PDB file of C-alpha atoms in Angstrom:
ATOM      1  CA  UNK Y 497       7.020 -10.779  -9.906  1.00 45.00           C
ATOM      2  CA  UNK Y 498       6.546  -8.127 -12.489  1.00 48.00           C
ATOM      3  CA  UNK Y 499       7.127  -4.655 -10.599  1.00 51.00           C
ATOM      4  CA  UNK Y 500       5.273  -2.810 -13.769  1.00 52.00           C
ATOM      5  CA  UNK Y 501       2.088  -4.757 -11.855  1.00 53.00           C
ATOM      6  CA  UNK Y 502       3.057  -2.662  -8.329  1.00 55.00           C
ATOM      7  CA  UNK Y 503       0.446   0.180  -8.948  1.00 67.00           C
ATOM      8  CA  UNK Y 504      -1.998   0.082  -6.043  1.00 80.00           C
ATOM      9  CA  UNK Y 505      -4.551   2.514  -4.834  1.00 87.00           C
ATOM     10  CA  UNK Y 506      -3.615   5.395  -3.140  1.00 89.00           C
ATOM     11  CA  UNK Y 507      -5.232   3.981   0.289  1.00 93.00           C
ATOM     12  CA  UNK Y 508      -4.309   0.565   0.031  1.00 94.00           C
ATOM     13  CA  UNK Y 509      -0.646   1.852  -0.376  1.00 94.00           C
ATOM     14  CA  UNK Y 510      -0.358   4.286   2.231  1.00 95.00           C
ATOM     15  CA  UNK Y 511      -1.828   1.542   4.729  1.00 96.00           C
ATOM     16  CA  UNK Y 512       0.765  -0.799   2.954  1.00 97.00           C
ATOM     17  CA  UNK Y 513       4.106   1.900   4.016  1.00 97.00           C
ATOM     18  CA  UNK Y 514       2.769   2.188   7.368  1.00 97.00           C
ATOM     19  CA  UNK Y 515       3.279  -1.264   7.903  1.00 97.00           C
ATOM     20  CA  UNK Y 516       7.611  -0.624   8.005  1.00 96.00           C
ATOM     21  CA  UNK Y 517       6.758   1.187  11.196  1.00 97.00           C
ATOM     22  CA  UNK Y 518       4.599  -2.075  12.467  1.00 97.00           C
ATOM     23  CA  UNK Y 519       7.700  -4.114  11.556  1.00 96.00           C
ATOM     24  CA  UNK Y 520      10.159  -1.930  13.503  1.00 96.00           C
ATOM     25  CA  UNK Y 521       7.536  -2.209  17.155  1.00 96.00           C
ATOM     26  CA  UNK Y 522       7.557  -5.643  16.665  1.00 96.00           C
ATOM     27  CA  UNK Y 523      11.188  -6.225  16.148  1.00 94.00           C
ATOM     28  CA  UNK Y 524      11.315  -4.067  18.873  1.00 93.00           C
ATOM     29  CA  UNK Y 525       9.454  -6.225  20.904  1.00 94.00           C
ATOM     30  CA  UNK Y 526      11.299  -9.356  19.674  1.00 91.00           C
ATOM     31  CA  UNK Y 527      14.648  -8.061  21.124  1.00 89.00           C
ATOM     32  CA  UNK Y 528      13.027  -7.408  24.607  1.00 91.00           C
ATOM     33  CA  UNK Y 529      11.425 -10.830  24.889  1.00 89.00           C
ATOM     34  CA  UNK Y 530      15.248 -12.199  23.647  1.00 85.00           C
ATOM     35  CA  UNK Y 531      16.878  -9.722  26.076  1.00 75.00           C
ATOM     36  CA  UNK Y 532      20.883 -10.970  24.456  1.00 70.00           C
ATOM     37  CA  UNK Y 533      22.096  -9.011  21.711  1.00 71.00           C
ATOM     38  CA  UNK Y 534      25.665  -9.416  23.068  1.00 76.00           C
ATOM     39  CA  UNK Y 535      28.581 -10.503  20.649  1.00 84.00           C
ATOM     40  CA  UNK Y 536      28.058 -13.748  18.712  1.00 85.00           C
ATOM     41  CA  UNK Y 537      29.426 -16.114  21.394  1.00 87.00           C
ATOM     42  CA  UNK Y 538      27.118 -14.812  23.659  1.00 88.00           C
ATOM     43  CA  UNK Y 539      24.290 -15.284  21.792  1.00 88.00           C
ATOM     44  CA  UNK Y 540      24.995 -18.783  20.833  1.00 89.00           C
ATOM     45  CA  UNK Y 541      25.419 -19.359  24.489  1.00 90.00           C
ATOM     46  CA  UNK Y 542      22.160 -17.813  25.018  1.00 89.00           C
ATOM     47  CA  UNK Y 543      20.376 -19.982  22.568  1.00 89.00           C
ATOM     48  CA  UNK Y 544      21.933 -23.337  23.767  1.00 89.00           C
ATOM     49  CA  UNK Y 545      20.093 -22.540  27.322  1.00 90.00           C
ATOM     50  CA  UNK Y 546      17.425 -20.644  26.153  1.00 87.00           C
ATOM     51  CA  UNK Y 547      15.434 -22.823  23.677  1.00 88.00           C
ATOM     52  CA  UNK Y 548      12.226 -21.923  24.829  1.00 88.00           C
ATOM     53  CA  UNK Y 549      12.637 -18.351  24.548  1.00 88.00           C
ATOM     54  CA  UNK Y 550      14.011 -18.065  20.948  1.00 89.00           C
ATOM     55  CA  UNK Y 551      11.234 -20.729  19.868  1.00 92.00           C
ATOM     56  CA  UNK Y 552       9.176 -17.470  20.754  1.00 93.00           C
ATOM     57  CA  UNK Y 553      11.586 -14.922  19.420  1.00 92.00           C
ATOM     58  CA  UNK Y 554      11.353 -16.773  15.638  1.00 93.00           C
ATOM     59  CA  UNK Y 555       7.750 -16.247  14.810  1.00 95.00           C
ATOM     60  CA  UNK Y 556       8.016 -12.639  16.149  1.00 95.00           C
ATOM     61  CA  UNK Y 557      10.478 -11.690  14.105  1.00 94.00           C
ATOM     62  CA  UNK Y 558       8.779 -13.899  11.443  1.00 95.00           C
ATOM     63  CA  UNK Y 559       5.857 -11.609  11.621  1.00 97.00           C
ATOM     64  CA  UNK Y 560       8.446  -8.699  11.480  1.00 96.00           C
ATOM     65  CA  UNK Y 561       9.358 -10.143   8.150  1.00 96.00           C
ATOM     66  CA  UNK Y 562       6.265 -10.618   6.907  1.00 97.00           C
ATOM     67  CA  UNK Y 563       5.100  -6.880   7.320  1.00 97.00           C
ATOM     68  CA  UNK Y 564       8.230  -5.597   5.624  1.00 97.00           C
ATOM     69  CA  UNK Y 565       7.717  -7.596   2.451  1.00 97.00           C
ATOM     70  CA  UNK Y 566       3.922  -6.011   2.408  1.00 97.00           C
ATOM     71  CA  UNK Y 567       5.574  -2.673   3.446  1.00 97.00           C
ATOM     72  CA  UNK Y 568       7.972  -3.241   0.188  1.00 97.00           C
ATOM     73  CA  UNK Y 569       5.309  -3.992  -2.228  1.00 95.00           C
ATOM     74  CA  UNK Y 570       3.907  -0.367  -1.211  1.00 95.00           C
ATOM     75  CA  UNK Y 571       6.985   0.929  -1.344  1.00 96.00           C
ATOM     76  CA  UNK Y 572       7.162   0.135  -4.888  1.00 95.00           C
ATOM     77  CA  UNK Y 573       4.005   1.377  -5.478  1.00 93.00           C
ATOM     78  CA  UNK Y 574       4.289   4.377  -4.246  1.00 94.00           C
ATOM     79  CA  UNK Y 575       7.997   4.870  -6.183  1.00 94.00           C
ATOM     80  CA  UNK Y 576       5.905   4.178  -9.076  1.00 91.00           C
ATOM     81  CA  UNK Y 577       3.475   6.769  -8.512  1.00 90.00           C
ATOM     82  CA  UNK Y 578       5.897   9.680  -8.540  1.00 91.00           C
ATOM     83  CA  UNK Y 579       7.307   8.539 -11.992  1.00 87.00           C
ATOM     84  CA  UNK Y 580       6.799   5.225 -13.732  1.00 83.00           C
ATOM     85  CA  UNK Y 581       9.577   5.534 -16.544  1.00 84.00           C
ATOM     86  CA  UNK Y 582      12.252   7.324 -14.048  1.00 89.00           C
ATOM     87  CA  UNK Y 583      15.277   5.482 -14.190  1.00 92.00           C
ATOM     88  CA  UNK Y 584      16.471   6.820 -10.461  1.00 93.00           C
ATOM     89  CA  UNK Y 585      12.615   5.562  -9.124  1.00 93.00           C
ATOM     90  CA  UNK Y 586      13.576   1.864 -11.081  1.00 93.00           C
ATOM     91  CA  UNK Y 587      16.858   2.208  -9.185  1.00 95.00           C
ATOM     92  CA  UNK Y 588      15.258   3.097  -5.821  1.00 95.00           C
ATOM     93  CA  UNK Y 589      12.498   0.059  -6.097  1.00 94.00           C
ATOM     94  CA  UNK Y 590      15.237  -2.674  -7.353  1.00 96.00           C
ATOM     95  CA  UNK Y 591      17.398  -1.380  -4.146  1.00 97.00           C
ATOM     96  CA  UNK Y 592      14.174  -2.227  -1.633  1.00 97.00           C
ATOM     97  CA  UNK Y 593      13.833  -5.803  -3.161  1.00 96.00           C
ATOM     98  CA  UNK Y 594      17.671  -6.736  -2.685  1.00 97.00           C
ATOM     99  CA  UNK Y 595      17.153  -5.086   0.296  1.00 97.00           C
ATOM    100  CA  UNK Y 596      14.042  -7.598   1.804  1.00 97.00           C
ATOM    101  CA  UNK Y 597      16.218 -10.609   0.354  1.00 97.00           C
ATOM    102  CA  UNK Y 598      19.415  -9.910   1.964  1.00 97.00           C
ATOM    103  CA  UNK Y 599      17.333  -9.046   5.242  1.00 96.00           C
ATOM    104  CA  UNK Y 600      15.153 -11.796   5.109  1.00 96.00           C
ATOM    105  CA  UNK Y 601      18.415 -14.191   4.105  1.00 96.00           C
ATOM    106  CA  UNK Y 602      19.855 -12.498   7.531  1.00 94.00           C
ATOM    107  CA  UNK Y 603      16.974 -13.781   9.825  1.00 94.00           C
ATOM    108  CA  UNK Y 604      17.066 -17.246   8.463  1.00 95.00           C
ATOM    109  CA  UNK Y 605      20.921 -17.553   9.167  1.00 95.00           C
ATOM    110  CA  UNK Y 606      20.129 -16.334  12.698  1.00 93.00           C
ATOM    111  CA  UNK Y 607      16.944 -19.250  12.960  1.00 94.00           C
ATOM    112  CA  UNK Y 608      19.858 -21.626  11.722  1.00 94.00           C
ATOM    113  CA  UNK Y 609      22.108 -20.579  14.547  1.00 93.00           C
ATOM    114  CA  UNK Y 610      19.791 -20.891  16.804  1.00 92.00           C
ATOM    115  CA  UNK Y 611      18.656 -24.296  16.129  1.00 92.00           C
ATOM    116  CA  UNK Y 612      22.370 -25.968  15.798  1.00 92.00           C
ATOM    117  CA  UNK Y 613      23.403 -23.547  18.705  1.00 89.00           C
ATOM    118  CA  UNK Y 614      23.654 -26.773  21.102  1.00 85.00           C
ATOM    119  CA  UNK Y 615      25.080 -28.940  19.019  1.00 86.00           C
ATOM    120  CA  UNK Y 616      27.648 -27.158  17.381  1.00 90.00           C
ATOM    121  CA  UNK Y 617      29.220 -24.072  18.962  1.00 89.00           C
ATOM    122  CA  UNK Y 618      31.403 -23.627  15.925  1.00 90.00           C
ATOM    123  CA  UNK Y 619      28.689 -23.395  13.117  1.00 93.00           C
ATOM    124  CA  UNK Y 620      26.091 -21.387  15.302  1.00 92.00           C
ATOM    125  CA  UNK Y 621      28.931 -18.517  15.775  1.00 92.00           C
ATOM    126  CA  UNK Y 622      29.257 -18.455  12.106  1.00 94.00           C
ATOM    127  CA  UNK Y 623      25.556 -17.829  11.684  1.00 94.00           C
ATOM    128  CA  UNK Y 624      24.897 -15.607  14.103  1.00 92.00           C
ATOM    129  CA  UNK Y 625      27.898 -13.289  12.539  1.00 92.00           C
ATOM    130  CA  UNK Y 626      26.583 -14.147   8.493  1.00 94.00           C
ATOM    131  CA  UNK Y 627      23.015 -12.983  10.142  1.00 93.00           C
ATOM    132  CA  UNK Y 628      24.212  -9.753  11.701  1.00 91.00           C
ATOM    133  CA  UNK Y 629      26.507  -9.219   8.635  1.00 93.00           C
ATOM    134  CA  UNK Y 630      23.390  -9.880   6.010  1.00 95.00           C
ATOM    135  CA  UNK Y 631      21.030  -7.589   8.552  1.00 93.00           C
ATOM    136  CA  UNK Y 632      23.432  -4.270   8.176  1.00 93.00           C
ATOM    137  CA  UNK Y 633      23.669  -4.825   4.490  1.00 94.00           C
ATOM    138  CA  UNK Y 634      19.713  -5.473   4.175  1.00 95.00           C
ATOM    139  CA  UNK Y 635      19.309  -2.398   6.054  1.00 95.00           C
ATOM    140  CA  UNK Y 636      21.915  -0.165   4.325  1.00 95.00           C
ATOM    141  CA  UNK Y 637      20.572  -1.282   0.859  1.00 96.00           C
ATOM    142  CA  UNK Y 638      16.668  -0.694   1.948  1.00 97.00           C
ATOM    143  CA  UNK Y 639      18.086   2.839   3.268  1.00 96.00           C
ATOM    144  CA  UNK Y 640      19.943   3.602   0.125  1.00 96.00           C
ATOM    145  CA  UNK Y 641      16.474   3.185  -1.638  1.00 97.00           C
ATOM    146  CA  UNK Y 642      15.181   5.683   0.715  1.00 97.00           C
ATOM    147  CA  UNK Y 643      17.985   8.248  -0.109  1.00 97.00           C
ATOM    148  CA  UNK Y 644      17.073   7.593  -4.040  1.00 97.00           C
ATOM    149  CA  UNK Y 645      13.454   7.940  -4.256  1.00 96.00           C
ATOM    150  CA  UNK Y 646      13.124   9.976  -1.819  1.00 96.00           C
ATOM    151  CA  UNK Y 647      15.232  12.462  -3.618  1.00 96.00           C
ATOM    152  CA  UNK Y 648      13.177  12.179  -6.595  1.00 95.00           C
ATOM    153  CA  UNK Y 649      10.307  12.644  -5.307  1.00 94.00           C
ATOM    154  CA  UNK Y 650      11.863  15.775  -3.124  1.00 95.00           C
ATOM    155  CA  UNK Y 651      12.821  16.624  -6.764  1.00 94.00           C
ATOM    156  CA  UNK Y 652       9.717  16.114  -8.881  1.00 91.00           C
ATOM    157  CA  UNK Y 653       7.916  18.007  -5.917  1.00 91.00           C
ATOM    158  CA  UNK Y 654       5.486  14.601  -5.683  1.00 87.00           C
ATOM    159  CA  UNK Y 655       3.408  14.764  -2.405  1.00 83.00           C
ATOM    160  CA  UNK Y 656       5.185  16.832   1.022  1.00 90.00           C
ATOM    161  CA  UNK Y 657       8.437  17.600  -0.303  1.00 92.00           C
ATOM    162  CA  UNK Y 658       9.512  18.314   3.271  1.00 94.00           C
ATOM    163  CA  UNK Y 659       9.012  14.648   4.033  1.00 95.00           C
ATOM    164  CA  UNK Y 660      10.735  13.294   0.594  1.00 95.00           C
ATOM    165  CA  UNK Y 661      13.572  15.784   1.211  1.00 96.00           C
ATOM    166  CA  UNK Y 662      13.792  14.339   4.614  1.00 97.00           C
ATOM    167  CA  UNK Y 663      14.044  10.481   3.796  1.00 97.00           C
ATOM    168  CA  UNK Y 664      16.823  11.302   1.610  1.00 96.00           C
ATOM    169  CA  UNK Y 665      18.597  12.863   3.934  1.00 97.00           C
ATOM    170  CA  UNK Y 666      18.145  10.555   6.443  1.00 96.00           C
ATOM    171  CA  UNK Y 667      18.661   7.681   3.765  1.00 95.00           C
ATOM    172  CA  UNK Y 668      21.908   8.887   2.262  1.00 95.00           C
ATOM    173  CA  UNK Y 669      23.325   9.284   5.945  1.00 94.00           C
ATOM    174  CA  UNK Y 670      22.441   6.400   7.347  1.00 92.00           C
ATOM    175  CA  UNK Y 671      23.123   4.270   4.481  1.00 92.00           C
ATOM    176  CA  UNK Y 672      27.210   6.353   3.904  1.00 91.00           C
ATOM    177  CA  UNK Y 673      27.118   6.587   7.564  1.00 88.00           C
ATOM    178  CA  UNK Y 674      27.350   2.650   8.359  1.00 83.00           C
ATOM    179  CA  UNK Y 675      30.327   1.990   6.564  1.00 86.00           C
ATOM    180  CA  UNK Y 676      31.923   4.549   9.048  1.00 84.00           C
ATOM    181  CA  UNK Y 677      34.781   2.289  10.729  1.00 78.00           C
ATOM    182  CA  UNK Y 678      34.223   2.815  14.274  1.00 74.00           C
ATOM    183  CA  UNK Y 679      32.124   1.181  16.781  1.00 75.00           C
ATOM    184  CA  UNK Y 680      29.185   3.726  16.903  1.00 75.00           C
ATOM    185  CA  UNK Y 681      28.874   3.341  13.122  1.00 78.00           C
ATOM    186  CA  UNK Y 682      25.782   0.570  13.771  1.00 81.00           C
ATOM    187  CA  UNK Y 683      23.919   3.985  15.486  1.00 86.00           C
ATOM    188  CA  UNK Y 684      23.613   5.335  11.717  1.00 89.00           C
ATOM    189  CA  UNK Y 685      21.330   2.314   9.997  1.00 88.00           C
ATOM    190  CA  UNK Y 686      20.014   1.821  13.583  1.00 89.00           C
ATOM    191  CA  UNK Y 687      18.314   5.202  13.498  1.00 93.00           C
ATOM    192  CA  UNK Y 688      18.071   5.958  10.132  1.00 93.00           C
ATOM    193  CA  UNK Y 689      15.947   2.401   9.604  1.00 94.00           C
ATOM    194  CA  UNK Y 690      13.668   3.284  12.798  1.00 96.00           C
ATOM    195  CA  UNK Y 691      13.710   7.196  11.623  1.00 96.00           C
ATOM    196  CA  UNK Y 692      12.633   6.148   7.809  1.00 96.00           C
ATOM    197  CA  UNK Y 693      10.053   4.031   8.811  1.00 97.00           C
ATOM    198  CA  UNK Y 694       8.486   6.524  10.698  1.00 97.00           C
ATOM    199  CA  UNK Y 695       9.155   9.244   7.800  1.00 97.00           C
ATOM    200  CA  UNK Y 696       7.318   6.474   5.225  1.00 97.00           C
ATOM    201  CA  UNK Y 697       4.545   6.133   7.907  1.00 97.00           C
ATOM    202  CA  UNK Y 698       3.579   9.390   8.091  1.00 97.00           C
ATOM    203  CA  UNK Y 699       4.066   9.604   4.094  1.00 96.00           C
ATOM    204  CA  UNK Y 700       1.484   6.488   4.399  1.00 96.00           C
ATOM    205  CA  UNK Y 701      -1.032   8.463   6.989  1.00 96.00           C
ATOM    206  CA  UNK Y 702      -1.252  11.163   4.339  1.00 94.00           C
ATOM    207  CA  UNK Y 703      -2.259   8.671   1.518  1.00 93.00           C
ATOM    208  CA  UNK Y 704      -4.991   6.857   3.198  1.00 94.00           C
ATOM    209  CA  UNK Y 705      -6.132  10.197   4.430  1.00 90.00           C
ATOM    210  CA  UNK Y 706      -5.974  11.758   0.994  1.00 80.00           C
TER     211      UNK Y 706
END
């Protein structure tokens, strides 16, 4: 896919970022209906009794998926239209695709687990701890890309540079912040994904309003 092709309409892009916020609800949502997020031998346990319920959790978190690759794709867009030939924007926009692949790679481990979670104890618990592994480096990344371009942007003075000034922040901490060895490190990507979204929303609401 040839990002140079990323340049959408104002609208169609700000509808496009408020879509990351979409993803984050329904995640949301897909963790209640699960109701295990326990360590990884608990949630192969959970799986191996709960087939039903994580045949439901999949497609939601499918769907998830889904809205964060459209939320990318105007995410790139809107990098481009702060500065096309900016080498920290092609930085930024390179960051949010590894980021969707190493996220997306996450989920499927986890789907994996899930479906050999019966049969073989030993491979599920390896999944489950790739997936969860994968998920805080797909997350990091994507908030890495926020601390980049949102920087620029805060820079260039492109748009509310309150808001880009803010997504940096919140991207360079969360991102520097999960690498933080102690066991309240996960709160950093945690809030700083759920936090950016809603920063890139609102950055969205003001482009389809504009």
């Amino acid at each position: 896919m040839e990002l140079e092709a990323l340049m959408l309409s104002s609208k169609t892009t700000g509808w496009m970022l408020i879509m990351g916020l979409l993803a984050v609800i329904v995640v949301i949502i897909a963790i209640a209906i699960q109701a295990q997020d326990g360590t990884a031998a608990e949630l192969v346990a959970w799986a191996a009794e709960n087939e039903s319920t994580w045949q439901i959790v999949v497609p939601v978190n499918m769907i998830a998926n889904l809205l964060l690759v459209i939320f990318t794709v105007g995410f790139i867009s809107w990098a481009k239209s702060i500065d096309q030939s900016n080498s920290a924007i092609t930085v930024g926009k390179y960051l949010a695709l590894l980021a969707l692949f190493v996220i997306w790679v996450g989920d499927l481990s986890q789907i994996a687990a899930f479906n050999t979670a019966a049969d073989n104890t030993d491979a599920a618990h390896a999944l489950v701890s790739l997936s969860r592994e994968f998920t805080w480096i797909g997350i990091s990344t994507l908030l890495a890309s926020f601390f980049v371009v949102g920087t620029t942007a805060y820079m260039k003075k492109s748009g509310t540079p309150a808001l880009n000034g803010l997504l940096g922040l919140v991207g360079i901490v969360g991102s520097v912040g999960s690498f933080i060895p102690a066991e309240w490190s996960d709160l950093f990507w945690l809030l700083g994904f759920v936090i950016g979204m809603v920063l890139m929303a609102t950055i969205g609401v003001q482009k389809v309003r504009s």
